Every structure is written in C-alpha cells, then in structure tokens.
Amino acid sequence: MEENKHLLPYAKRPDFHVGRATELSGKNRALYRFLEVIPGLASWTTLIGVVVASLYAPFLAAYFIIAFAIYWVLKTAFLSYHLRHNWRRLRHHMSLNWSEMLERFQYDHMHHIVVLPFYNEPIEVARSTIESLSKVHYDKKKISVVLASEERAGASAQAIAKELKEQYVSQFADFLVTVHPANVPGEMAGKGSNVTYAVEEARKVILDVKNIPYENVLVSNFDIDTVLYPDYFNCLIWHFMTAENPLKSSYQPVPLFNNNLWQAGSLSRVVAMSSTFWEMVQQERPERMATFSSHSVPFKALYEVGYWQRNMVSEDSRIYWNLMMANNGEYDVIPLSYPVSMDANTASTLYGTIKNIYKQHRRWTYGVENFVYIVYHFTKNKNIPLGRRIKITLQQAEGYWSLVTNPIMLFILGWAPIFLGGRVFHETVLSYNLPIVVRNLLILAMFGLVVSAVISLSLIPKRPEGRSRFAYVVMALQWILVPITMIVFSSIPGLDAQTRLMFGRYMGFWVTPKSRG
Amino acid sequence: MTPHVKPLSYRHRYWFFYLLAGIFVASLPFLFLYASGYRFELGKSGLVSTGGLYIAAEKTGARIFINDELVRETRVFRRAFYAQGFPEGTHKVHVNKPGHHTWVKELPVYSHLVTEAQAFNLPLIPEVKIITPWRTPAGVNVVTSSSTLQGKVTFTNQYLLEPRANSATMIENSEFETLLELFTATTTEETNSGLVERMRTTLTTDATSTEPIATTTKEWRGVMLFEVGDDVYARFVGTPSNMPYYYCAAPFPPYQPTATSTKTASGVLKVAEAMELDDDLSLEVQTVDNPESCDPTIMMDRKGEEVSYFDFFPNSTDLVVIGSESGVYVVEIDDRAWQNRQPLITGEDLEVRVYNGAIYVFDGYYIYQIQISQDWL
C-alpha cells in the first residue's frame, strides 16, 4: 500500500489501468468484453445494414444515403470552419514573441523533463530532435533530457544513446539515458511501458536528488522524430501559467507531420497532412480532445495516476482518460495551437509506404480501446456528472463509428441501391437521381479540400534546392486522393482494429519505422 | 499581453452548428422531393410529379432530340442522356447523325419513373469487304463481273475486275470457300427439341393457336428468336429481373406536339405548355410491371415481306437482323409505338448470315462482310 500512497483514490482501483477484458474477472470482465464488442458490431451492422437495406428496402436506403451526403457536406463545412480558424491561430502563435509575453510571469521554478522514447531509429532522426531541443529559446538548464531506450533493441541502440549523450550532455540540466528492461511481466512492449519506466527513473535520479517539487515539473513526452520550434517551451509555460487549473491540464501541440515532406510521396503527404488537420480541428473544440502523440503533462498529475499505461497500445490518448477518471472529470486538455514537427510515414517503396501507413493508422484507430475504457469507468466513477458521462460517451461513439463507416458509405455503399435495388427501384427517377445528387453533394464537399490544399501549402517546409516549383502544383492537386486515403487509411484499418477488438484478437504495439531520405 | 487570435468560442461554434443543422433540416425534404421527381411550379399547381427519359445512342456524333429540341450531342464518354422533369405523357425522341439513318420513337413518360430507350443509327451507305471465289497470287480479290451492290456500298478492300479470269491464272479463295458453306448448308434451323418444347409451352394462345410452330430458333443471353408461320417473334426467357423494359410496356396514346409539354435543354420545364396537357394524353399512374405477370413476347415488324433469315445483330439482344425480299434490315425488338427498322443493305435475292460476330451477305456471286462499328450499339 505504501507504494501506492501517492495515487489519487480512484487511481488505486485494481482495474484503473485495465488494458483488456482478460485482465478482469467476473462481472467486470463480462462488461468489459461486451464493451469491446460494441464498436465493431456497430460499424459492421451499419455497413451490412446499408447493403441489406439496398436489397430489400432500396427506396429507404436511397433516402438515407441522400441524407447522409447532405450531412457529409455540412460536416465538411463545420470541420473546415474549425480548421481555418486554427490555421489562423497557429500562424499567429508562431509569429508571437513568447519570451516577451512571459515577462510578467515568474516561472524560474519550473523544470522540464523531456522524454524521448526510442527503439532502433537511425541516429540522425534522434539527433535532429535533440538538436532542435538544444536550440529552443528557453533556459536549457531548466530542461532535463531523458533518452528512453529499450533493452530489446540491443547494443546498437545503446551505442546511439551513448553517442548522443556525449554530444549533448553539457547543453542541458541533465541527460539521462534509461534502458527499459525487456519482458517485464504484465507489460506490453511499446512506448507506454518505456516512457513510464523512464519517467520513474527520472523522478528518482533527477527530481528527488535535486529536490525539485513535483508540482514544478512539466513532462514532455515526445516521439523520437519530434523536432521542436524555438518557442515551444515558452508557449507551453505561458499556457501553463494562464491555465485555470494548470496542474489538472495536459498541453497539446499541433503535430505537423512535415519533417520529411519533400522526400515523401503524394500518398504519404496527404495522409500526414490529413492527420495534422484533424488535430488542428480538435484544437478548436478542446472538450472533445484527448492527448495525441507528442504532448506535455504536469509531473504531479502523472505521478498521481502512476504514469502512462504499460499494457496497451494507445498510451498517448489513454493517459488523458486515466487523468480524467482519477480526477473525477476535473481534468482538461489545453490546445497550444503551436506546432511540433514530426515525420510523415514513408518508406523506400510505394508498397512499403502503403504498408507502413496502414499499420500506423491501424494502431492509431486501435485507440477505440479507449472507448471501452471510458464507458467501463463511467459505470464505476459516479463522481463524474451523469450528463458529462453521457455526452463524452456519445461523442466518442460517434467519432469511432463515423471514422470507419462514413467514407465507405459515401464512396462505395452510396451506389449500392442502384446495383442491388432490383428492377422496380431501377426504373424510378430516384434511382437515376441518386448518383447525380450524391455526386453533386460530394463536389460541394470538395470545396473543403480546396481549403485543405491552401492550408497545406502554407505548412510545408522550405523548398529544398533542386526541387522544382512545379512540386507545389502537385502538392495542391494531391488532395484529390483524399477519397481513396480516407477509405484505405482510415476506414479499413479502423474496421480492422475494431474487428480485432471485437473478436478479442488484441493488437500489440507496432513501431513506425523512421527514416530520412 | 495575450494572443489576440482567440480560440473559437462556444457561442460561435454552437451558433454555426445550429445554422448547419437548420440547413440540414431545411434541405432534406427539398432534396428528397427533387430526387423522387417532384418539381415545384410557382403560381400553378405547386408540387407536380414528373418523370424522366434515358436515351442511349451511338458513342460519338449522334444528336439526341426530345420533342424536337436538341438535348445532347454524344461524345465518347457521354453516349447517353438522362433528362428529367417531364410531365407524364407521350414524348417524341429522335436521334440522328450525319450519313446515318435516323432513329425515331414515341415514348411514354410516367410520374416518378424513367423510360429508357436504346437508339441505333446505321450508315446510309454501308462499308463492306468483298470476298470473291478467286484471287490473284498476290491475294487481291478478283471479280469477273460487276458486283450487284456496286453503288450501294463502299468497299473497304481492293478488288480487280477481270472478266476473263480463269483457273490457270487465279487461285481459289479459301475464305470464300469456307464462308460459302454458311449459305449452302441445307438448313440453319436448330432442331433442339428442348427449345421447341419450351417455346410450345410458353407461347400465348393467341400466338400459337392458328399457326404451326416452326423449329427455327435462336437463343442468346436470355432472348429467344423464333418463327411462327411467316412471323418472327422475340421472347424474353431469361431471369425476369433482367428483362428489358420494353417487353412489358403498356399501351400509350400517340405524341401530339401541340399539347405535349417540353423540357428545355437547360432542364427547365416549360410550365405553360405543361399545364395545357390534353386529358386524352394523360396517362394513368404507372407502376413498374411485375415481369412475372406479363407476356414477354414481341412480334417483329417484317413490313409484310417474307422473312428468309433472322438472327441477333452481333453483340446485341435488342436488335435483330432480318433478311427479306428487298434486302437485309436491322429491326429493334422494342415495339413501343413502333419498331425502328433500318436497312443494312438493300437488294433483291440477297442471302444473309450472322456468323462469329460478323454479318455476311451473299448475292449469288460474291460474299460481302458488312463492317460493323461498335459505335452503333
């Protein structure tokens, strides 16, 4: 019990860090298993339902599809409105002099731990991240770097860590290299278990040794390819200082997947930018937000919940739900609207790129395991207002459902009544008008892509020497790939992930390969 | 000092959300009604029910007219035209192309339904390849007398007129020998007892009671062609759900240009004319026929001529090649209003055969392969 005394009361529950149904027993296990089935069942029922309705009730299916196409157009407008506003805000935040803005605050007491989990990524990837860290407009003696390596990555990874430490140790307050042991019982090999081990090591070796109060520490958990913009920590501290509940908030930058955008192909660029845009949209509706990828969290908050979960895949967003549950709903995500640059997923061949993107997105969409966790704990934690529990449940359900079903319904099943509706339906005006109406609505929705194309051009890095200006034209036109990427890299991996969860074929952590061509 | 670009406020976001929700609610019935064929006519009867026409034509260069108004010139990827917003009634459609026969049809339009039709336009002067019994050692076809089709067709291959040709200087044309067998066979009739029996049991009483059942039968892709007495019939015998629209068409009144409304090329209904519909022209509300309940047999229009041969036009179950006293014709099975019949090649005593996707004509001297353009279908 002594070792758990720092945990918040709700975080002391044995099922607080549950990762899957098999870790529970009795009724809780049955409930959790039932919830694991729900997302996949809902998605499959919808998709099969559209096919069945097209066969047996084609008129009903046709009206539903028209209604759905209108909904899609309006949803596109709604999201584009948020995206455009966040773009303005992002550019504004990038133009601000954050050091000047911080002059009115006393923040010398604040300390930063930057955790960089890495596996076997090339040294140049890690080096560029640490190099950018060394160039931030912030007192580096207030920053401790923790290079979190994996024992299972072997001696080569340790050699990289050693080389980087030697190169940069003098520039920061500390440069700690941790080695996460392999095959720890109860852990899943992955980022969550690695960073949790690393931060606990940092607590013992840095914070406790230097007597740094936990409430004065911010932990930034950055993927190894995260290149920082100079004012990241100033921006972070400003938001921390002005937050209503600074220690009960996580801080989310905008991940721009643009480090290697000039080396990546069109497919890779569209998928990368789409992910960035989704996060930008979320930045304007923080009540629907969870942390994602690289983010910052107060150490005290982390310590009170036992850090990141070590037994599941989507630890980056799960930590928010852990914190939200443990704090009885009194926990927020504060959008920074300030970028960090990361790598677009790409490989040396088109097939390799497609495979990598698919696997990465399947891992991301496996975040549906959070829906199970949320609903399960909403049935347990009655201290969270019922209205909030219902609202969050519906928002999350809609999110995971629409992610999988919407593109397939719109671009594939939208035509099902025409092919399956039979003779009686086929000879009607409705049958002929269905593709025309849907097509015209989709063209209308394509204006959202124009917004995307314009914004994306403003976010790409400086054109390298030797690259033609014509590449900008390609980068604008590449957005016509969106209907394909939505199905191939959103719907299908999402359905794959939900189906695996539905049948209890739990996924492990897949490390996205990083390379810089 | 704070950033002056603030996050979107709840107020703004929810205002925008409710605005879009309002647009959704308002547009839903409008689009449902529009897609179903309803149109709003200001100051008249308000909401009116309309139907549509779908006309497929040649791939390129054909012009489609509805009620004498040009609505579409076909292109490679736009060979069909769908028009909607027509009040119920009979409408005239014609499709023409320079140098080709014109296809004309009157078609009924029913509320909320689309009437389909497949036009075809055969060339006024067909292109043929002449195949002669003899040829030169260099492979050139040799004719010993002028072709009976001279002036009626365009020859696509070279031939040599050599009245004194003889076997010493010429060689036999094996292609001619092979094709000649098509015409010299004693019968092309199919004597499949199963088919005959099926036909016997499926023909209506009216069609069969006074006429003997012939054994000449062709069947392809669910359509059977057969002869009863002097008449040729087409009957759909395939899966009912795949039955083409015209087999079960109900009778409808003829087109009357003065009373029938038109639809402009821009798609706007001419309201004034639409409202002047003659009562006699208005059709009862039509529902799609149950294919099980109608007799899908259509008699081919032979214009009173004796039919010497019939078969499907290559790659089509909508068109029939008919050899008769005055020439070879292509007739559409679709008998709504009338059957379009266009001459493929004219001339007396011509024999015709459809073989391996090609049409061959024999005038007693030479064989002609008619060049078929896939654009026609």
Short mmCIF file of N, CA and C in Angstrom, two decimals, chain B residues 73-181:
data_model
loop_
_atom_site.label_atom_id
_atom_site.label_comp_id
_atom_site.label_asym_id
_atom_site.label_seq_id
_atom_site.Cartn_x
_atom_site.Cartn_y
_atom_site.Cartn_z
N GLU B 73 -25.44 16.11 -77.74
CA GLU B 73 -24.64 15.54 -78.80
C GLU B 73 -23.67 14.58 -78.13
N THR B 74 -23.67 13.35 -78.56
CA THR B 74 -22.92 12.34 -77.81
C THR B 74 -21.42 12.47 -78.03
N ARG B 75 -20.68 12.12 -76.99
CA ARG B 75 -19.22 12.07 -77.03
C ARG B 75 -18.81 10.68 -76.60
N VAL B 76 -17.51 10.43 -76.64
CA VAL B 76 -17.04 9.08 -76.33
C VAL B 76 -17.52 8.63 -74.94
N PHE B 77 -17.41 9.53 -73.96
CA PHE B 77 -17.80 9.14 -72.61
C PHE B 77 -19.18 9.67 -72.21
N ARG B 78 -19.91 10.24 -73.17
CA ARG B 78 -21.24 10.76 -72.84
C ARG B 78 -22.20 10.30 -73.93
N ARG B 79 -22.43 9.02 -73.99
CA ARG B 79 -23.21 8.49 -75.09
C ARG B 79 -24.68 8.36 -74.75
N ALA B 80 -25.03 8.67 -73.53
CA ALA B 80 -26.43 8.56 -73.14
C ALA B 80 -26.89 9.89 -72.55
N PHE B 81 -28.17 10.05 -72.55
CA PHE B 81 -28.70 11.30 -71.99
C PHE B 81 -29.87 10.98 -71.07
N TYR B 82 -29.76 11.56 -69.88
CA TYR B 82 -30.86 11.41 -68.93
C TYR B 82 -31.47 12.78 -68.72
N ALA B 83 -32.74 12.86 -69.00
CA ALA B 83 -33.44 14.13 -68.79
C ALA B 83 -34.60 13.87 -67.85
N GLN B 84 -34.85 14.83 -66.99
CA GLN B 84 -35.95 14.64 -66.04
C GLN B 84 -36.79 15.90 -65.99
N GLY B 85 -37.84 15.82 -65.24
CA GLY B 85 -38.74 16.97 -65.10
C GLY B 85 -39.82 17.00 -66.16
N PHE B 86 -40.04 15.86 -66.83
CA PHE B 86 -41.10 15.81 -67.83
C PHE B 86 -42.44 15.48 -67.17
N PRO B 87 -43.49 16.19 -67.53
CA PRO B 87 -44.80 15.76 -67.04
C PRO B 87 -45.19 14.46 -67.73
N GLU B 88 -46.05 13.71 -67.09
CA GLU B 88 -46.41 12.43 -67.71
C GLU B 88 -47.13 12.68 -69.02
N GLY B 89 -46.91 11.79 -69.97
CA GLY B 89 -47.47 11.94 -71.30
C GLY B 89 -46.54 11.29 -72.30
N THR B 90 -46.91 11.41 -73.57
CA THR B 90 -46.08 10.81 -74.61
C THR B 90 -45.12 11.85 -75.18
N HIS B 91 -43.89 11.46 -75.35
CA HIS B 91 -42.87 12.38 -75.86
C HIS B 91 -42.18 11.75 -77.06
N LYS B 92 -41.76 12.62 -77.97
CA LYS B 92 -41.10 12.12 -79.18
C LYS B 92 -39.58 12.28 -79.03
N VAL B 93 -38.91 11.22 -79.36
CA VAL B 93 -37.45 11.25 -79.29
C VAL B 93 -36.90 10.89 -80.65
N HIS B 94 -35.97 11.64 -81.14
CA HIS B 94 -35.27 11.17 -82.34
C HIS B 94 -33.78 11.42 -82.20
N VAL B 95 -33.06 10.49 -82.82
CA VAL B 95 -31.60 10.54 -82.74
C VAL B 95 -31.07 10.47 -84.16
N ASN B 96 -30.27 11.44 -84.54
CA ASN B 96 -29.72 11.40 -85.89
C ASN B 96 -28.22 11.66 -85.87
N LYS B 97 -27.64 11.31 -86.98
CA LYS B 97 -26.20 11.51 -87.15
C LYS B 97 -25.96 11.65 -88.64
N PRO B 98 -25.20 12.62 -89.05
CA PRO B 98 -24.96 12.81 -90.50
C PRO B 98 -24.47 11.51 -91.15
N GLY B 99 -25.08 11.19 -92.30
CA GLY B 99 -24.68 9.99 -93.04
C GLY B 99 -25.26 8.71 -92.48
N HIS B 100 -26.19 8.83 -91.57
CA HIS B 100 -26.79 7.65 -90.95
C HIS B 100 -28.30 7.76 -90.96
N HIS B 101 -28.95 6.64 -90.82
CA HIS B 101 -30.40 6.63 -90.70
C HIS B 101 -30.80 7.26 -89.36
N THR B 102 -31.98 7.85 -89.36
CA THR B 102 -32.48 8.49 -88.13
C THR B 102 -33.34 7.51 -87.36
N TRP B 103 -33.17 7.52 -86.08
CA TRP B 103 -33.98 6.68 -85.19
C TRP B 103 -35.04 7.57 -84.54
N VAL B 104 -36.28 7.16 -84.65
CA VAL B 104 -37.38 7.97 -84.12
C VAL B 104 -38.27 7.10 -83.26
N LYS B 105 -38.72 7.63 -82.15
CA LYS B 105 -39.60 6.83 -81.30
C LYS B 105 -40.47 7.74 -80.45
N GLU B 106 -41.68 7.31 -80.24
CA GLU B 106 -42.53 7.97 -79.26
C GLU B 106 -42.50 7.13 -77.99
N LEU B 107 -42.34 7.80 -76.90
CA LEU B 107 -42.17 7.06 -75.63
C LEU B 107 -43.05 7.67 -74.55
N PRO B 108 -43.60 6.81 -73.73
CA PRO B 108 -44.42 7.34 -72.64
C PRO B 108 -43.53 7.73 -71.45
N VAL B 109 -43.92 8.77 -70.78
CA VAL B 109 -43.24 9.15 -69.53
C VAL B 109 -44.27 9.08 -68.41
N TYR B 110 -43.91 8.37 -67.37
CA TYR B 110 -44.79 8.22 -66.21
C TYR B 110 -44.19 8.93 -65.01
N SER B 111 -45.06 9.41 -64.16
CA SER B 111 -44.58 10.12 -62.96
C SER B 111 -43.66 9.24 -62.14
N HIS B 112 -42.53 9.78 -61.74
CA HIS B 112 -41.56 9.16 -60.84
C HIS B 112 -40.82 7.97 -61.46
N LEU B 113 -41.09 7.72 -62.74
CA LEU B 113 -40.38 6.62 -63.40
C LEU B 113 -39.54 7.16 -64.54
N VAL B 114 -38.55 6.37 -64.94
CA VAL B 114 -37.70 6.76 -66.06
C VAL B 114 -37.94 5.78 -67.20
N THR B 115 -38.22 6.32 -68.36
CA THR B 115 -38.42 5.50 -69.54
C THR B 115 -37.09 5.41 -70.29
N GLU B 116 -36.68 4.20 -70.56
CA GLU B 116 -35.39 4.01 -71.22
C GLU B 116 -35.59 3.64 -72.68
N ALA B 117 -34.64 3.98 -73.49
CA ALA B 117 -34.65 3.55 -74.89
C ALA B 117 -33.22 3.50 -75.40
N GLN B 118 -33.01 2.57 -76.31
CA GLN B 118 -31.68 2.41 -76.92
C GLN B 118 -31.81 2.74 -78.40
N ALA B 119 -31.20 3.83 -78.82
CA ALA B 119 -31.27 4.21 -80.23
C ALA B 119 -30.17 3.52 -81.02
N PHE B 120 -30.39 3.38 -82.31
CA PHE B 120 -29.31 2.88 -83.18
C PHE B 120 -29.39 3.61 -84.51
N ASN B 121 -28.26 3.85 -85.10
CA ASN B 121 -28.20 4.60 -86.36
C ASN B 121 -27.24 3.89 -87.31
N LEU B 122 -27.80 3.22 -88.29
CA LEU B 122 -26.94 2.52 -89.26
C LEU B 122 -26.54 3.50 -90.36
N PRO B 123 -25.36 3.29 -90.96
CA PRO B 123 -24.93 4.22 -92.01
C PRO B 123 -25.81 4.09 -93.26
N LEU B 124 -25.99 5.21 -93.93
CA LEU B 124 -26.80 5.19 -95.17
C LEU B 124 -26.11 4.34 -96.23
N ILE B 125 -24.81 4.46 -96.29
CA ILE B 125 -24.05 3.64 -97.24
C ILE B 125 -23.11 2.75 -96.42
N PRO B 126 -23.43 1.47 -96.35
CA PRO B 126 -22.60 0.60 -95.52
C PRO B 126 -21.23 0.34 -96.14
N GLU B 127 -20.30 0.04 -95.30
CA GLU B 127 -18.97 -0.33 -95.76
C GLU B 127 -18.89 -1.86 -95.74
N VAL B 128 -18.40 -2.42 -96.85
CA VAL B 128 -18.33 -3.88 -96.91
C VAL B 128 -16.96 -4.32 -97.41
N LYS B 129 -16.66 -5.52 -97.03
CA LYS B 129 -15.44 -6.15 -97.56
C LYS B 129 -15.91 -7.23 -98.53
N ILE B 130 -15.46 -7.15 -99.75
CA ILE B 130 -15.88 -8.13 -100.74
C ILE B 130 -14.97 -9.36 -100.67
N ILE B 131 -15.58 -10.53 -100.74
CA ILE B 131 -14.83 -11.79 -100.70
C ILE B 131 -15.23 -12.59 -101.95
N THR B 132 -14.28 -12.81 -102.81
CA THR B 132 -14.59 -13.42 -104.11
C THR B 132 -14.07 -14.86 -104.18
N PRO B 133 -14.60 -15.67 -105.14
CA PRO B 133 -14.14 -17.07 -105.25
C PRO B 133 -12.67 -17.16 -105.67
N TRP B 134 -12.23 -16.12 -106.39
CA TRP B 134 -10.87 -16.19 -106.94
C TRP B 134 -10.08 -14.98 -106.49
N ARG B 135 -8.80 -15.18 -106.45
CA ARG B 135 -7.94 -14.04 -106.16
C ARG B 135 -6.61 -14.20 -106.88
N THR B 136 -5.91 -13.13 -106.97
CA THR B 136 -4.61 -13.19 -107.64
C THR B 136 -3.59 -13.83 -106.70
N PRO B 137 -2.48 -14.27 -107.26
CA PRO B 137 -1.45 -14.83 -106.38
C PRO B 137 -1.01 -13.82 -105.31
N ALA B 138 -1.19 -12.53 -105.59
CA ALA B 138 -0.81 -11.51 -104.60
C ALA B 138 -1.88 -11.34 -103.53
N GLY B 139 -3.02 -12.06 -103.70
CA GLY B 139 -4.05 -12.03 -102.67
C GLY B 139 -5.15 -11.04 -102.93
N VAL B 140 -5.18 -10.38 -104.10
CA VAL B 140 -6.23 -9.41 -104.41
C VAL B 140 -7.47 -10.16 -104.92
N ASN B 141 -8.64 -9.79 -104.37
CA ASN B 141 -9.88 -10.41 -104.81
C ASN B 141 -10.15 -10.06 -106.27
N VAL B 142 -10.69 -11.02 -106.99
CA VAL B 142 -10.94 -10.82 -108.43
C VAL B 142 -12.42 -11.03 -108.70
N VAL B 143 -13.00 -10.05 -109.37
CA VAL B 143 -14.40 -10.20 -109.79
C VAL B 143 -14.43 -10.33 -111.30
N THR B 144 -15.31 -11.20 -111.78
CA THR B 144 -15.41 -11.40 -113.23
C THR B 144 -16.55 -10.59 -113.81
N SER B 145 -17.41 -10.09 -112.96
CA SER B 145 -18.48 -9.19 -113.41
C SER B 145 -18.72 -8.20 -112.28
N SER B 146 -19.35 -7.09 -112.64
CA SER B 146 -19.57 -6.05 -111.62
C SER B 146 -20.42 -6.59 -110.49
N SER B 147 -20.12 -6.13 -109.30
CA SER B 147 -20.90 -6.55 -108.14
C SER B 147 -22.30 -6.01 -108.23
N THR B 148 -23.26 -6.79 -107.78
CA THR B 148 -24.65 -6.33 -107.78
C THR B 148 -24.85 -5.21 -106.77
N LEU B 149 -23.89 -5.03 -105.86
CA LEU B 149 -24.02 -3.99 -104.84
C LEU B 149 -23.26 -2.72 -105.21
N GLN B 150 -22.70 -2.73 -106.41
CA GLN B 150 -21.94 -1.56 -106.84
C GLN B 150 -22.81 -0.31 -106.74
N GLY B 151 -22.31 0.71 -106.13
CA GLY B 151 -23.07 1.96 -105.98
C GLY B 151 -23.89 2.02 -104.71
N LYS B 152 -24.14 0.88 -104.10
CA LYS B 152 -24.95 0.88 -102.88
C LYS B 152 -24.08 0.82 -101.63
N VAL B 153 -22.83 0.41 -101.82
CA VAL B 153 -21.96 0.22 -100.67
C VAL B 153 -20.59 0.85 -100.96
N THR B 154 -19.81 0.96 -99.92
CA THR B 154 -18.42 1.38 -100.06
C THR B 154 -17.55 0.17 -99.77
N PHE B 155 -16.69 -0.15 -100.70
CA PHE B 155 -15.82 -1.31 -100.49
C PHE B 155 -14.60 -0.90 -99.67
N THR B 156 -14.27 -1.71 -98.73
CA THR B 156 -13.14 -1.38 -97.86
C THR B 156 -11.86 -2.07 -98.31
N ASN B 157 -11.99 -3.03 -99.24
CA ASN B 157 -10.77 -3.71 -99.71
C ASN B 157 -10.67 -3.58 -101.23
N GLN B 158 -9.50 -3.79 -101.69
CA GLN B 158 -9.29 -3.69 -103.14
C GLN B 158 -9.77 -4.95 -103.84
N TYR B 159 -10.25 -4.76 -105.07
CA TYR B 159 -10.57 -5.94 -105.88
C TYR B 159 -10.25 -5.60 -107.33
N LEU B 160 -10.12 -6.66 -108.11
CA LEU B 160 -9.70 -6.49 -109.51
C LEU B 160 -10.80 -7.01 -110.41
N LEU B 161 -11.26 -6.15 -111.34
CA LEU B 161 -12.28 -6.60 -112.29
C LEU B 161 -11.55 -7.26 -113.47
N GLU B 162 -11.75 -8.56 -113.64
CA GLU B 162 -11.06 -9.33 -114.68
C GLU B 162 -12.05 -10.32 -115.29
N PRO B 163 -12.80 -9.84 -116.32
CA PRO B 163 -13.86 -10.71 -116.90
C PRO B 163 -13.32 -12.03 -117.44
N ARG B 164 -12.03 -12.04 -117.79
CA ARG B 164 -11.52 -13.28 -118.40
C ARG B 164 -10.71 -14.12 -117.42
N ALA B 165 -10.94 -13.89 -116.24
CA ALA B 165 -10.18 -14.65 -115.24
C ALA B 165 -10.43 -16.15 -115.39
N ASN B 166 -9.44 -16.92 -115.22
CA ASN B 166 -9.63 -18.37 -115.25
C ASN B 166 -8.73 -19.03 -114.23
N SER B 167 -8.99 -20.28 -114.07
CA SER B 167 -8.31 -21.00 -113.01
C SER B 167 -6.82 -21.16 -113.25
N ALA B 168 -6.41 -20.92 -114.48
CA ALA B 168 -4.99 -21.07 -114.77
C ALA B 168 -4.17 -19.92 -114.19
N THR B 169 -4.82 -18.74 -114.14
CA THR B 169 -4.07 -17.57 -113.65
C THR B 169 -4.46 -17.17 -112.24
N MET B 170 -5.58 -17.66 -111.75
CA MET B 170 -6.08 -17.27 -110.43
C MET B 170 -5.96 -18.44 -109.45
N ILE B 171 -6.06 -18.11 -108.21
CA ILE B 171 -6.11 -19.18 -107.20
C ILE B 171 -7.42 -19.08 -106.43
N GLU B 172 -7.84 -20.21 -105.95
CA GLU B 172 -9.10 -20.23 -105.21
C GLU B 172 -8.94 -19.50 -103.87
N ASN B 173 -10.01 -18.81 -103.50
CA ASN B 173 -10.00 -18.05 -102.24
C ASN B 173 -10.58 -18.93 -101.14
N SER B 174 -9.74 -19.41 -100.28
CA SER B 174 -10.19 -20.36 -99.24
C SER B 174 -11.20 -19.71 -98.27
N GLU B 175 -11.08 -18.40 -98.07
CA GLU B 175 -12.03 -17.72 -97.19
C GLU B 175 -13.43 -17.78 -97.78
N PHE B 176 -13.49 -17.56 -99.09
CA PHE B 176 -14.77 -17.65 -99.78
C PHE B 176 -15.36 -19.05 -99.65
N GLU B 177 -14.49 -20.06 -99.87
CA GLU B 177 -14.93 -21.46 -99.78
C GLU B 177 -15.54 -21.76 -98.41
N THR B 178 -14.86 -21.25 -97.39
CA THR B 178 -15.32 -21.52 -96.03
C THR B 178 -16.67 -20.86 -95.78
N LEU B 179 -16.75 -19.58 -96.16
CA LEU B 179 -17.97 -18.84 -95.88
C LEU B 179 -19.14 -19.33 -96.74
N LEU B 180 -18.82 -19.83 -97.89
CA LEU B 180 -19.89 -20.29 -98.77
C LEU B 180 -20.70 -21.42 -98.12
N GLU B 181 -19.99 -22.15 -97.30
CA GLU B 181 -20.69 -23.26 -96.62
C GLU B 181 -21.82 -22.76 -95.74
#
